[in-house]
Coordinates of C-alpha atoms in Angstrom, one line a residue:
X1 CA -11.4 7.6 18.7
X2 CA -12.6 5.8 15.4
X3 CA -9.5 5.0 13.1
X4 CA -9.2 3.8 9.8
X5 CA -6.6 2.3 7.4
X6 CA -7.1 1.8 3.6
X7 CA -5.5 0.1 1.3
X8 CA -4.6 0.9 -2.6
X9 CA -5.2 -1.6 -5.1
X10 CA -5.5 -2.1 -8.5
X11 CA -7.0 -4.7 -10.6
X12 CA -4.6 -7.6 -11.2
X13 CA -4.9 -7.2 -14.9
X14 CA -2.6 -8.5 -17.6
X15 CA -0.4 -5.7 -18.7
X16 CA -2.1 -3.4 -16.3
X17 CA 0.0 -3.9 -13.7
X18 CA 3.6 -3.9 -12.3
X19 CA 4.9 -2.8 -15.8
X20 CA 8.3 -2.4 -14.4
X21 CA 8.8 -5.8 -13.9
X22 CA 9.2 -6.2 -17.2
X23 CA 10.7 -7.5 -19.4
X24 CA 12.2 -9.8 -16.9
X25 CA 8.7 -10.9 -16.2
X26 CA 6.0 -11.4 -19.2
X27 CA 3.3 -9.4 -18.6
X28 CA 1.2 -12.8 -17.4
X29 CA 3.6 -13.6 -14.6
X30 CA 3.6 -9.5 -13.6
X31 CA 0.1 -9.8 -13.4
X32 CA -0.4 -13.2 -11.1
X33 CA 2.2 -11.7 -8.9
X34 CA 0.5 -8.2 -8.5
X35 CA -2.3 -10.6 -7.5
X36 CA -0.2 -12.5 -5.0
X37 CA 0.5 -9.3 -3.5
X38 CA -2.8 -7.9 -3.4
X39 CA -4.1 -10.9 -1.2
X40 CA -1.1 -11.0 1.3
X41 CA -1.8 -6.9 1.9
X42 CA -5.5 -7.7 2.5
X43 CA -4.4 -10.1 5.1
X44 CA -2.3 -8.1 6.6
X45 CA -5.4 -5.0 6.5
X46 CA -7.4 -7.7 8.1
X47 CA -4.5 -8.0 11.3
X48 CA -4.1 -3.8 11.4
X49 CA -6.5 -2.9 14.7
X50 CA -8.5 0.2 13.2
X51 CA -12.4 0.4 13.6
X52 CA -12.6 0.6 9.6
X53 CA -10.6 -1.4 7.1
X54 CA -11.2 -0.2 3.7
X55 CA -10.0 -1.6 0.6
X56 CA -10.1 1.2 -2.0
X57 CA -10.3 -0.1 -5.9
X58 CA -9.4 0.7 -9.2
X59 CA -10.9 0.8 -11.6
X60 CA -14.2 2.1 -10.5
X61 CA -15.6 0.3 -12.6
X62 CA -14.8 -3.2 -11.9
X63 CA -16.1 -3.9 -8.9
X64 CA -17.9 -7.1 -9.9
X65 CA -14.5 -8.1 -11.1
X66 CA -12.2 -7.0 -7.5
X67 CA -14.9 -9.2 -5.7
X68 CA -15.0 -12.1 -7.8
X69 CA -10.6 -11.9 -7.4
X70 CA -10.8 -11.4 -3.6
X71 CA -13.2 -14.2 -3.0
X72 CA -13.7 -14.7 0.6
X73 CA -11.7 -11.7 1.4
X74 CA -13.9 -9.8 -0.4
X75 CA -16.7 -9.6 2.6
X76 CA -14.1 -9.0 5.6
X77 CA -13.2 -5.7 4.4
X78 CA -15.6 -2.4 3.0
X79 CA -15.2 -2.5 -0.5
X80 CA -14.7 1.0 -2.0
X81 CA -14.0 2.6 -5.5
X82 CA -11.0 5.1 -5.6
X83 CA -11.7 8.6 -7.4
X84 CA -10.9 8.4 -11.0
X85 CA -8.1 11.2 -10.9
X86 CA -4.5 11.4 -10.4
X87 CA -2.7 10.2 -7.5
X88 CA -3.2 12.9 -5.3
X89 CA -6.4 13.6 -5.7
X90 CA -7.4 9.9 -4.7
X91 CA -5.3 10.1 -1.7
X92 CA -6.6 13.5 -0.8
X93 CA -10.5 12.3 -1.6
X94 CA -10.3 8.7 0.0
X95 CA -8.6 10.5 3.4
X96 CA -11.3 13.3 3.0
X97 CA -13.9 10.8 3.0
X98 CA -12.8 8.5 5.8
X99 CA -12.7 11.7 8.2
X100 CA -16.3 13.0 7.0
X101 CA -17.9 8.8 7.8
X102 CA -16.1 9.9 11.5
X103 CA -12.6 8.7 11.5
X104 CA -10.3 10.4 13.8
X105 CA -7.2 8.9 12.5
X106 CA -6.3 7.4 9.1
X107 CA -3.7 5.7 7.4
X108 CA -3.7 4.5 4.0
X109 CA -1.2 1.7 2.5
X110 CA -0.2 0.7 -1.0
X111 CA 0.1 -2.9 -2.6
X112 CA 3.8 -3.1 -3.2
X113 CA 4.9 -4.1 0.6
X114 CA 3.4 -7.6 0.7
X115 CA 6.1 -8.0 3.8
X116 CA 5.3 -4.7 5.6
X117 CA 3.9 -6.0 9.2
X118 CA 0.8 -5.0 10.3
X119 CA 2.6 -3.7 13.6
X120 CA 4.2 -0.5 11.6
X121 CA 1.0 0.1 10.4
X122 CA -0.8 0.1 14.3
X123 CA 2.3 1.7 15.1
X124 CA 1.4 4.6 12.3
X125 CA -2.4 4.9 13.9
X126 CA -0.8 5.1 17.2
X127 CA 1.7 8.1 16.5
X128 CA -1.9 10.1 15.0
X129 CA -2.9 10.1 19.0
X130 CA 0.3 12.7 19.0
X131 CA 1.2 13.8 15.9
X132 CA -0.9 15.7 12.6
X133 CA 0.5 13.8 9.8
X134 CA 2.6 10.5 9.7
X135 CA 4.9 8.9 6.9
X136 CA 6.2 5.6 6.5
X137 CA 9.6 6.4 4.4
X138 CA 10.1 4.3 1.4
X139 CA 14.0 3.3 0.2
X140 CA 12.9 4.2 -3.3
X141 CA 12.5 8.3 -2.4
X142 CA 8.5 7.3 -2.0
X143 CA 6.3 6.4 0.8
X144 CA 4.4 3.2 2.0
X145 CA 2.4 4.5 4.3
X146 CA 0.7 8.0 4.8
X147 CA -1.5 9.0 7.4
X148 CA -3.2 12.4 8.8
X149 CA -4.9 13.0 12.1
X150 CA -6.9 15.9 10.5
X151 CA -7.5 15.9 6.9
X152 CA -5.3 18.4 5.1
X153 CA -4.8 18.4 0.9
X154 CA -2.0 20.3 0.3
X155 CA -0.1 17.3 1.7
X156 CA -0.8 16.0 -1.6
X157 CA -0.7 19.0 -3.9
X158 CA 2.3 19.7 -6.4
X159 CA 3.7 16.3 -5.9
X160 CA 5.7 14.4 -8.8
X161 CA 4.1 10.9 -8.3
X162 CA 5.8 8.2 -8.9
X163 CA 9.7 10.1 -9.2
X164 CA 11.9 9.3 -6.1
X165 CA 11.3 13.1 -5.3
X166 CA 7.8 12.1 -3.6
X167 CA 8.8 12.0 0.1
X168 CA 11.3 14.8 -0.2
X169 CA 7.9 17.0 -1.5
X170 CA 5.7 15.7 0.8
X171 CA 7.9 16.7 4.1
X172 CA 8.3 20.2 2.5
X173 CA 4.3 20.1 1.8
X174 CA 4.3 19.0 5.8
X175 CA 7.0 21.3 7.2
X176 CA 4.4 23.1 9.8
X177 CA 2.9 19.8 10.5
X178 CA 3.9 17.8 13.9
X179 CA 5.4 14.9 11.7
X180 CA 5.6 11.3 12.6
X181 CA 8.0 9.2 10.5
X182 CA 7.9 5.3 11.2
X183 CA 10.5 2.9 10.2
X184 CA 12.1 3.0 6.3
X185 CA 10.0 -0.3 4.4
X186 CA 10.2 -1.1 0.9
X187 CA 8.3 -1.2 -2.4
X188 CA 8.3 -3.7 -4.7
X189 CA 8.6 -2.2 -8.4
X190 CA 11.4 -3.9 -10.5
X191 CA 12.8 -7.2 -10.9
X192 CA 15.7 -6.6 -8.7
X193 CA 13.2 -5.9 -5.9
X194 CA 11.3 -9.0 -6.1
X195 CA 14.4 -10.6 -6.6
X196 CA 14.9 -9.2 -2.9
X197 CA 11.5 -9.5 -1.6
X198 CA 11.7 -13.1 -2.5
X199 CA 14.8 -13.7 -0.1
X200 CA 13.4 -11.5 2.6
X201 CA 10.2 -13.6 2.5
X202 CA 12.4 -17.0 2.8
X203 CA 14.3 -15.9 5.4
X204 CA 10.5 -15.1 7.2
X205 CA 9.6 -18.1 6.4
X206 CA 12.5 -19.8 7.7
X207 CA 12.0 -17.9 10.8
X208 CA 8.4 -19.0 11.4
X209 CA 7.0 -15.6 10.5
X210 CA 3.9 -16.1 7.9
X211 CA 3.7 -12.8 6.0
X212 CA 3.5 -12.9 2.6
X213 CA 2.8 -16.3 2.1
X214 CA 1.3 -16.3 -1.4
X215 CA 4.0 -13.9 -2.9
X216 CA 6.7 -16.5 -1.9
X217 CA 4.9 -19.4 -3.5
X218 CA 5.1 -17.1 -7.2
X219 CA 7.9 -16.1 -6.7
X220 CA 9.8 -19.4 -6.2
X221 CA 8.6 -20.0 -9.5
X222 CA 9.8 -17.2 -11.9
X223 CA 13.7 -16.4 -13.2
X224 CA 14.6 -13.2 -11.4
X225 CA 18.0 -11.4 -11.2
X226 CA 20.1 -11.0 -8.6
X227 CA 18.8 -8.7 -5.5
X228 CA 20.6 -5.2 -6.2

């Protein structure tokens, strides 16, 4: 059975980006560690075991642009532009599309878990084999991780993106659905969290784990506030 995981991201551009960070963060340091993120979730694509690994871009229009920030990476995963709509209708397309090019199974990831471990997200493509629809549940109300074994939009209809009311509606949305839920993870979205990502990556680190390698490095160098 062909699988596929894709990941979210957006083009690390100043002000563009991580706006919540601010304003303990200037909109420069935001920005480089958006980027920092960006590259440790494309490494950790790159260690997911699905048939396709697709990192889906925004803007559309800056392709020339994603490339030239991946570098190297850029060639070890497909390269695709995410539909310029809302949330939901990117989700819904991009998952649309990965089951019409012959997936069975798809997941698809965001950029804000540089720590997540690539072994949730197998795990995610393994409960498909079972289940129609699988979530990965987020501490802030959201999700990391969503993933469908047959393509279904209404999982992503009438949904208040970006509100801590998004998993609550999507599990109502998914309430006739066989439902797989994987382990609660975390985004990264305000200072206090990469205040707390930045210990959770040390203590990796300290462990002999390398995940998130070049998140720690920027963020040993900016003034956060305490992890709340």
């Amino acid at each position: 059975m062909s699988t596929c995981a894709i990941l979210f991201i957006k083009n690390p551009v100043s002000g563009a980006v991580k706006t919540r960070l601010q304003p303990e963060l200037t909109p420069d340091e935001a920005a480089t560690l958006y980027a920092a993120f960006v590259l440790d979730c494309v490494e950790t694509l790159r260690a997911v075991n699905a048939d396709r690994k697709i990192i889906a871009y925004t803007p559309a229009s800056q392709k020339d642009e994603i490339e030239l920030f991946l570098g190297e990476l850029a060639p070890l995963c497909e390269l695709k532009p995410q539909p310029q709509t809302d949330l939901g209708d990117r989700l819904s397309q991009m998952m649309q599309q990965s089951f019409l090019d012959g997936a069975k199974r798809t997941v698809i990831i965001g950029s804000d878990s540089p720590s997540l471990p690539a072994a949730i997200i197998d795990g995610g493509l393994q409960m498909l084999r079972e289940c129609d629809i699988v979530l990965g549940p987020c501490t802030d109300g959201g999700y990391y991780l969503v993933g469908q074994s047959t393509p279904d939009a209404s999982l992503f209809e009438r949904i208040d993106w970006s509100t801590g009311h998004v998993l609550q509606q999507t599990l109502e949305a998914a309430e006739n659905a066989k439902l797989g839920l994987l382990t609660p993870w975390y985004d990264v979205d305000t200072a206090e969290d990469a205040a707390f990502l930045r210990v959770h990556l040390r203590a990796l680190e300290q462990s002999g784990e390398k995940r998130g390698t070049r998140s720690l490095i920027v963020l040993k160098s900016l003034e956060l506030p305490a992890p709340s």
